[in-house]
XYZ file of C-alpha atoms in Angstrom:
327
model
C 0.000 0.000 0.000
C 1.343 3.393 -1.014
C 1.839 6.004 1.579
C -0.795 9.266 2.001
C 0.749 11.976 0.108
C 2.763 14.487 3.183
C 0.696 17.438 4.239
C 2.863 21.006 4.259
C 1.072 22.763 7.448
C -0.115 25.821 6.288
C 1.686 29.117 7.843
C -0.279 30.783 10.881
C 0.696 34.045 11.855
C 1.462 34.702 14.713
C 3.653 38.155 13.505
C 2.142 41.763 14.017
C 0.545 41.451 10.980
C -0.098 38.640 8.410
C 2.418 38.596 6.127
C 0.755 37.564 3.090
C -0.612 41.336 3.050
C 2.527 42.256 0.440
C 0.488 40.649 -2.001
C -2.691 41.785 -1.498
C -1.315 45.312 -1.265
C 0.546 44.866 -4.380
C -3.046 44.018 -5.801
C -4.484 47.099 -4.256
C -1.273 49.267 -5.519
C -1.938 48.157 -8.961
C -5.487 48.741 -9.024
C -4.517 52.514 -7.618
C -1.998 52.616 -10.732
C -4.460 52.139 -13.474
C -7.091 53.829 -12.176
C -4.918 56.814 -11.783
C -3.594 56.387 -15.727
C -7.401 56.174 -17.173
C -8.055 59.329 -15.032
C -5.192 60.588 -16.693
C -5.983 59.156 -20.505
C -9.282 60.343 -19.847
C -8.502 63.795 -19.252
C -6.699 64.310 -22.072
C -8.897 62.463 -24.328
C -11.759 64.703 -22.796
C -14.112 61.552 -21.745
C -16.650 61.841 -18.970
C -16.408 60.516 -15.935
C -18.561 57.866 -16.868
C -16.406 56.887 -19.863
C -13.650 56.655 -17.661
C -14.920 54.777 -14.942
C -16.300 51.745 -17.679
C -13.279 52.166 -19.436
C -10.834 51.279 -16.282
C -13.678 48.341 -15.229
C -13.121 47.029 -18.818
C -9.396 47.659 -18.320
C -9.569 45.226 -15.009
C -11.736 42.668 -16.718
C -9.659 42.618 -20.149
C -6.491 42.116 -17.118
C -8.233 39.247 -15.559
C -8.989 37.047 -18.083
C -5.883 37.307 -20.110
C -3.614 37.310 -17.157
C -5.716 34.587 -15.946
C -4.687 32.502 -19.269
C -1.201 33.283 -19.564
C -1.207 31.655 -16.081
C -3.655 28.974 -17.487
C -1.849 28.077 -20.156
C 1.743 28.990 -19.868
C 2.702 29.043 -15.768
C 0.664 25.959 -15.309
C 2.957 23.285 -17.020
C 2.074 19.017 -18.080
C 3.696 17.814 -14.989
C 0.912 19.634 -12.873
C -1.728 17.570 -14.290
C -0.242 13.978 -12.730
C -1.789 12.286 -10.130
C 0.137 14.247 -7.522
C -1.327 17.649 -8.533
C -3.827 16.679 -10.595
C -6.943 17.835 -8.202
C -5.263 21.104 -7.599
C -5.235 22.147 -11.042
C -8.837 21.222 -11.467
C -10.001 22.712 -8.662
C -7.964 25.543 -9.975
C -9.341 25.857 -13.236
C -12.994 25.675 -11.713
C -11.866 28.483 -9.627
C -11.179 30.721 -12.121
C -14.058 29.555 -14.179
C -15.794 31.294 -11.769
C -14.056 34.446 -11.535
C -13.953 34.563 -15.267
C -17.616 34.162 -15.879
C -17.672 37.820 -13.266
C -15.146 39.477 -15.745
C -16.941 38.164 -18.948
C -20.095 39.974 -17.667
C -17.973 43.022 -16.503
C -17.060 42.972 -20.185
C -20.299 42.791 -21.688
C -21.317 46.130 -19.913
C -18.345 48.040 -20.249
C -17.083 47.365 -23.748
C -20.349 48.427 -25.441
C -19.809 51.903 -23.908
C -15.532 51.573 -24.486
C -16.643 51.019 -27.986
C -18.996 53.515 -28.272
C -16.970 56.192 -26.746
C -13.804 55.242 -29.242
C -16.887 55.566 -32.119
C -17.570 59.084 -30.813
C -13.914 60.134 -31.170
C -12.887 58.197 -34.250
C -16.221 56.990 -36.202
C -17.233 53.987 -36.858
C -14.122 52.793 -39.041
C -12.475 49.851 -39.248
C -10.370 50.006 -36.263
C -13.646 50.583 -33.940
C -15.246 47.641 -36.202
C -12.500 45.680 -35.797
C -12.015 45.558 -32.105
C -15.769 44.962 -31.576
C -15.587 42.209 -33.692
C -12.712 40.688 -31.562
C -14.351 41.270 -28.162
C -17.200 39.652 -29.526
C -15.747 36.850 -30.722
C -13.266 36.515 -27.745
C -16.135 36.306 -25.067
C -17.708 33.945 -26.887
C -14.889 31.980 -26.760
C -14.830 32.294 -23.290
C -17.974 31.625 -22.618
C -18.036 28.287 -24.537
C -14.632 26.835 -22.620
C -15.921 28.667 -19.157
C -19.471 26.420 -19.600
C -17.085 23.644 -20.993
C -17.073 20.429 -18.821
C -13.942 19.048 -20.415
C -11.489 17.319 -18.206
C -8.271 19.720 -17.266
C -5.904 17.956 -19.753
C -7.892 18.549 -22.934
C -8.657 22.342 -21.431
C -4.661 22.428 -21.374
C -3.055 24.755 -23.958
C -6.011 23.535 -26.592
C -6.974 25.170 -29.959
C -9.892 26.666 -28.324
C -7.524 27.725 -24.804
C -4.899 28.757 -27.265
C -7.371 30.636 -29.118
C -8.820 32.562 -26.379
C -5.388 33.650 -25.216
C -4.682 35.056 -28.434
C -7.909 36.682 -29.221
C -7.054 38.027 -25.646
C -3.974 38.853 -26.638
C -5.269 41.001 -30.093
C -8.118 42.623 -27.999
C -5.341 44.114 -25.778
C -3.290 45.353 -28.805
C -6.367 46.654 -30.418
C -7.190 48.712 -27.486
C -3.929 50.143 -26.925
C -3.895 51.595 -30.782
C -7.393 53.117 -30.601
C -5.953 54.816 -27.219
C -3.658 55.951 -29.099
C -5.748 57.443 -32.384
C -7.753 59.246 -29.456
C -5.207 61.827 -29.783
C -4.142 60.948 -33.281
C -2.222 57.808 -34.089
C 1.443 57.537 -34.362
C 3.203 54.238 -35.092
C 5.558 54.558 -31.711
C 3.148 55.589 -29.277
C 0.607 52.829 -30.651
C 2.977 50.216 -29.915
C 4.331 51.399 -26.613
C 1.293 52.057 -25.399
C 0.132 48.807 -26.259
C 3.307 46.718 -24.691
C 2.562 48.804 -20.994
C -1.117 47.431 -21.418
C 0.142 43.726 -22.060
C 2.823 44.132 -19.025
C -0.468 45.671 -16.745
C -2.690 42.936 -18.106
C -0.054 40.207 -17.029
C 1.008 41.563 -13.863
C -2.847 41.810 -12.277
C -4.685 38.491 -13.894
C -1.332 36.809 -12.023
C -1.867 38.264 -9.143
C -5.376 37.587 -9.044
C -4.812 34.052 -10.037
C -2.040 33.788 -6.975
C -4.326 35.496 -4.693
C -8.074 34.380 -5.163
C -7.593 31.189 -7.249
C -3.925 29.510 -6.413
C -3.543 30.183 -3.056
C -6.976 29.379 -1.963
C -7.064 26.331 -3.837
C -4.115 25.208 -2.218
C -4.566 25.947 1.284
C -7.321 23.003 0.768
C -4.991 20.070 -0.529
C -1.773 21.202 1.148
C 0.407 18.213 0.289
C 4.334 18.322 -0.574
C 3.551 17.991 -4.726
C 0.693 21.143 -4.458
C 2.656 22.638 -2.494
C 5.537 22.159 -5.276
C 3.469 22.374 -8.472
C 2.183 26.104 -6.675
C 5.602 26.970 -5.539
C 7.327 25.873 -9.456
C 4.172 28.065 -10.845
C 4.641 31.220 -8.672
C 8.424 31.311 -9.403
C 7.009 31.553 -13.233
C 5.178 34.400 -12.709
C 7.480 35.890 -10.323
C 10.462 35.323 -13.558
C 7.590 37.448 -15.781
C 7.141 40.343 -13.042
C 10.983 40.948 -13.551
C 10.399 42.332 -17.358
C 6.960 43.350 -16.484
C 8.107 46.117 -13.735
C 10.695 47.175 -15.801
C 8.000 47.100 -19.227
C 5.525 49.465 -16.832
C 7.905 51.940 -15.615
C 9.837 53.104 -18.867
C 6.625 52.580 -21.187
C 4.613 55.112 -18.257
C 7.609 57.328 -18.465
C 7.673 57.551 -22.205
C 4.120 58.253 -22.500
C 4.293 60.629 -19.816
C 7.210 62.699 -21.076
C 5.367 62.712 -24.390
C 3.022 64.593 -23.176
C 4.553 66.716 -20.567
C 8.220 66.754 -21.409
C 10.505 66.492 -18.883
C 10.189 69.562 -16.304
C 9.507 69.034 -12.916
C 7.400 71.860 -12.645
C 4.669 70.992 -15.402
C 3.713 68.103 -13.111
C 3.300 69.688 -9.966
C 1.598 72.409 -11.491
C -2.055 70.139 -12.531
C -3.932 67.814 -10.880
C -3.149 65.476 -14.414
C 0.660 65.943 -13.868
C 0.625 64.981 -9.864
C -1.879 62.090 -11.004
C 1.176 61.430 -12.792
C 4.023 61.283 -10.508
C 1.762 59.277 -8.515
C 1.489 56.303 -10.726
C 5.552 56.406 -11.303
C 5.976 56.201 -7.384
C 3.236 53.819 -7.564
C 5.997 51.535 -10.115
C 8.131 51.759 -7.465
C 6.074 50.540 -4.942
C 5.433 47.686 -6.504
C 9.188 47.082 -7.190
C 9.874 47.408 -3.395
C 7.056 44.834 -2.800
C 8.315 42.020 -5.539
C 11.894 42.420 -3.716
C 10.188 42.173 -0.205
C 7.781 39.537 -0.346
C 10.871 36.766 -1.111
C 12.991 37.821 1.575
C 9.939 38.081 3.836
C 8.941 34.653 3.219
C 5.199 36.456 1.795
C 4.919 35.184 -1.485
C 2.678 32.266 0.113
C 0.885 31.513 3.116
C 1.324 27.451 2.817
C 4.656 26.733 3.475
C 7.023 25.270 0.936
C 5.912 27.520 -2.020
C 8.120 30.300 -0.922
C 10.771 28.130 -0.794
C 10.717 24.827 -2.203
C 13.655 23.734 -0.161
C 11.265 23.553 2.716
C 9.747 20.795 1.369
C 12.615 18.970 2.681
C 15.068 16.692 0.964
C 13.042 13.812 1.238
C 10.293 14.583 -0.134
C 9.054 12.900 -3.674
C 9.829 15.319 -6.368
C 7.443 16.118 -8.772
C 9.957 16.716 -11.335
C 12.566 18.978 -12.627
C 11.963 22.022 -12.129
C 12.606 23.712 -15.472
C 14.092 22.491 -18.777
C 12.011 19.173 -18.904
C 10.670 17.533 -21.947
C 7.202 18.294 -21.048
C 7.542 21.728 -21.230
């Protein structure tokens, strides 16, 4: 008879404060960060408040769901789908079913009234025409896999989960460039402006898939291979959030000193320009948090993900942890 797969005791803290907040503030930074560059886009795009408001709900949906499949699809590797993971990732997957289907619907509000305030601005051309006709298509793409009662291996990097991530992917790009022709299009700003979108998009659908759907998900089946199959799959995103800090602070700065130039004293002389500064610092925030939460032991509240080493030497491995075949 085999033995019971070994339990990794979750963390509780007992410390002044619980630990795992670095994350969750991260999230919360983030959030702060985007809201305060829509404010900013939407000021000098002269939207309404309204406008704005949809447009940085549709921003946080469009985040979630393809941050949420890069994760899917690309952090989540073969080897996670054995026996000794196996449960995890399906009660992952369901997970974020669920928190999908809430952005899908977030989607389905907002990006009628993205769409119609990009129509205002540029008419109804092909650009407009063309990014309504890949939202549509991509949520219902998602909506077939989300109602989809396939088994976790044939959800796993399929034509239809490829397919979503790179409808996800366009919808992104396609929003960046009709940012962009707000205030007339130009080749450079089109394309950085759509790389910082695709660094915010991955940084906050990872962090709400470490947050609300890993981290959850584990705390219920915290054995030695979830606990390594988590820990391999955080170190993945955590290897991403490396480019993507750097991606969102020089692709904020260009767009910023586009706009403003580079004196101090334009920014601290407008409400837009201080909105500004803010997000930089906020960049930096988040920087100080990705170099803290390691050395603080937060990225995890079950023990072993942090560190994999805590596992113990004796543990069963569940495999190399990069470079493998199944890769």
């Amino acid at each position: 008879m085999s033995d019971p797969p070994a339990e990794v005791r979750p963390t509780v803290s007992t410390d002044l404060f619980d630990k795992y907040v670095l994350p969750k503030i991260a999230l919360g930074v983030i959030l702060a960060g985007s809201l305060a560059g829509t404010w900013v886009s939407g000021r000098l795009g002269g939207q309404s408040a309204v406008v704005t408001l949809a447009k940085w709900f549709y921003l946080v949906a469009l985040g979630v769901l393809t941050g949420g499949l890069v994760w899917k699809h690309c952090f989540v590797r073969p080897r996670d789908l054995g026996t000794g993971a196996g449960d995890y990732c399906v009660e992952m997957y369901a997970r974020f079913d669920g928190i999908a289907t809430e952005a899908v619907a977030v989607l389905a509000v907002t990006g009628p009234v993205v769409l119609a305030a990009y129509a205002s601005r540029l008419a109804v051309g092909p650009l407009v025409v063309g990014l309504g006709v890949l939202l549509t298509t991509w949520l219902g793409t998602l909506v077939a896999t989300i109602r989809g009662s396939e088994p976790v291996d044939a959800q796993f990097r399929s034509p239809v989960g490829l397919l979503g991530l790179a409808l996800a992917l366009a919808v992104v790009a396609g929003t960046g460039i009709a940012e962009v022709s707000l205030r007339g299009f130009e080749p450079i700003a089109a394309a950085v402006r759509t790389v910082h979108l695709l660094a915010f998009v991955a940084w906050i659908g990872g962090a709400v898939w470490n947050i609300f759907v890993a981290v959850p998900t584990g705390q219920e089946r915290p054995t030695a291979a979830v606990a390594r199959a988590a820990g391999e799959q955080l170190e993945r995103f955590r290897w991403a959030v490396r480019f993507i800090i750097p991606l969102l602070f020089l692709t904020g700065l260009f767009q910023a000193v586009t706009v403003f130039g580079v004196r101090f004293g334009t920014y601290v002389a407008a409400p837009i320009g201080l909105a500004v500064l803010a997000k930089v610092g906020i960049i930096g925030l988040l920087a100080v948090i990705f170099k803290l939460c390691p050395m603080w032991r937060a990225c995890s509240p079950i023990d072993g993900v942090c560190d994999l080493e805590e596992l113990g030497a004796g543990e069963p491995s569940a495999g190399p942890v990069e470079g493998s075949d199944d890769d």
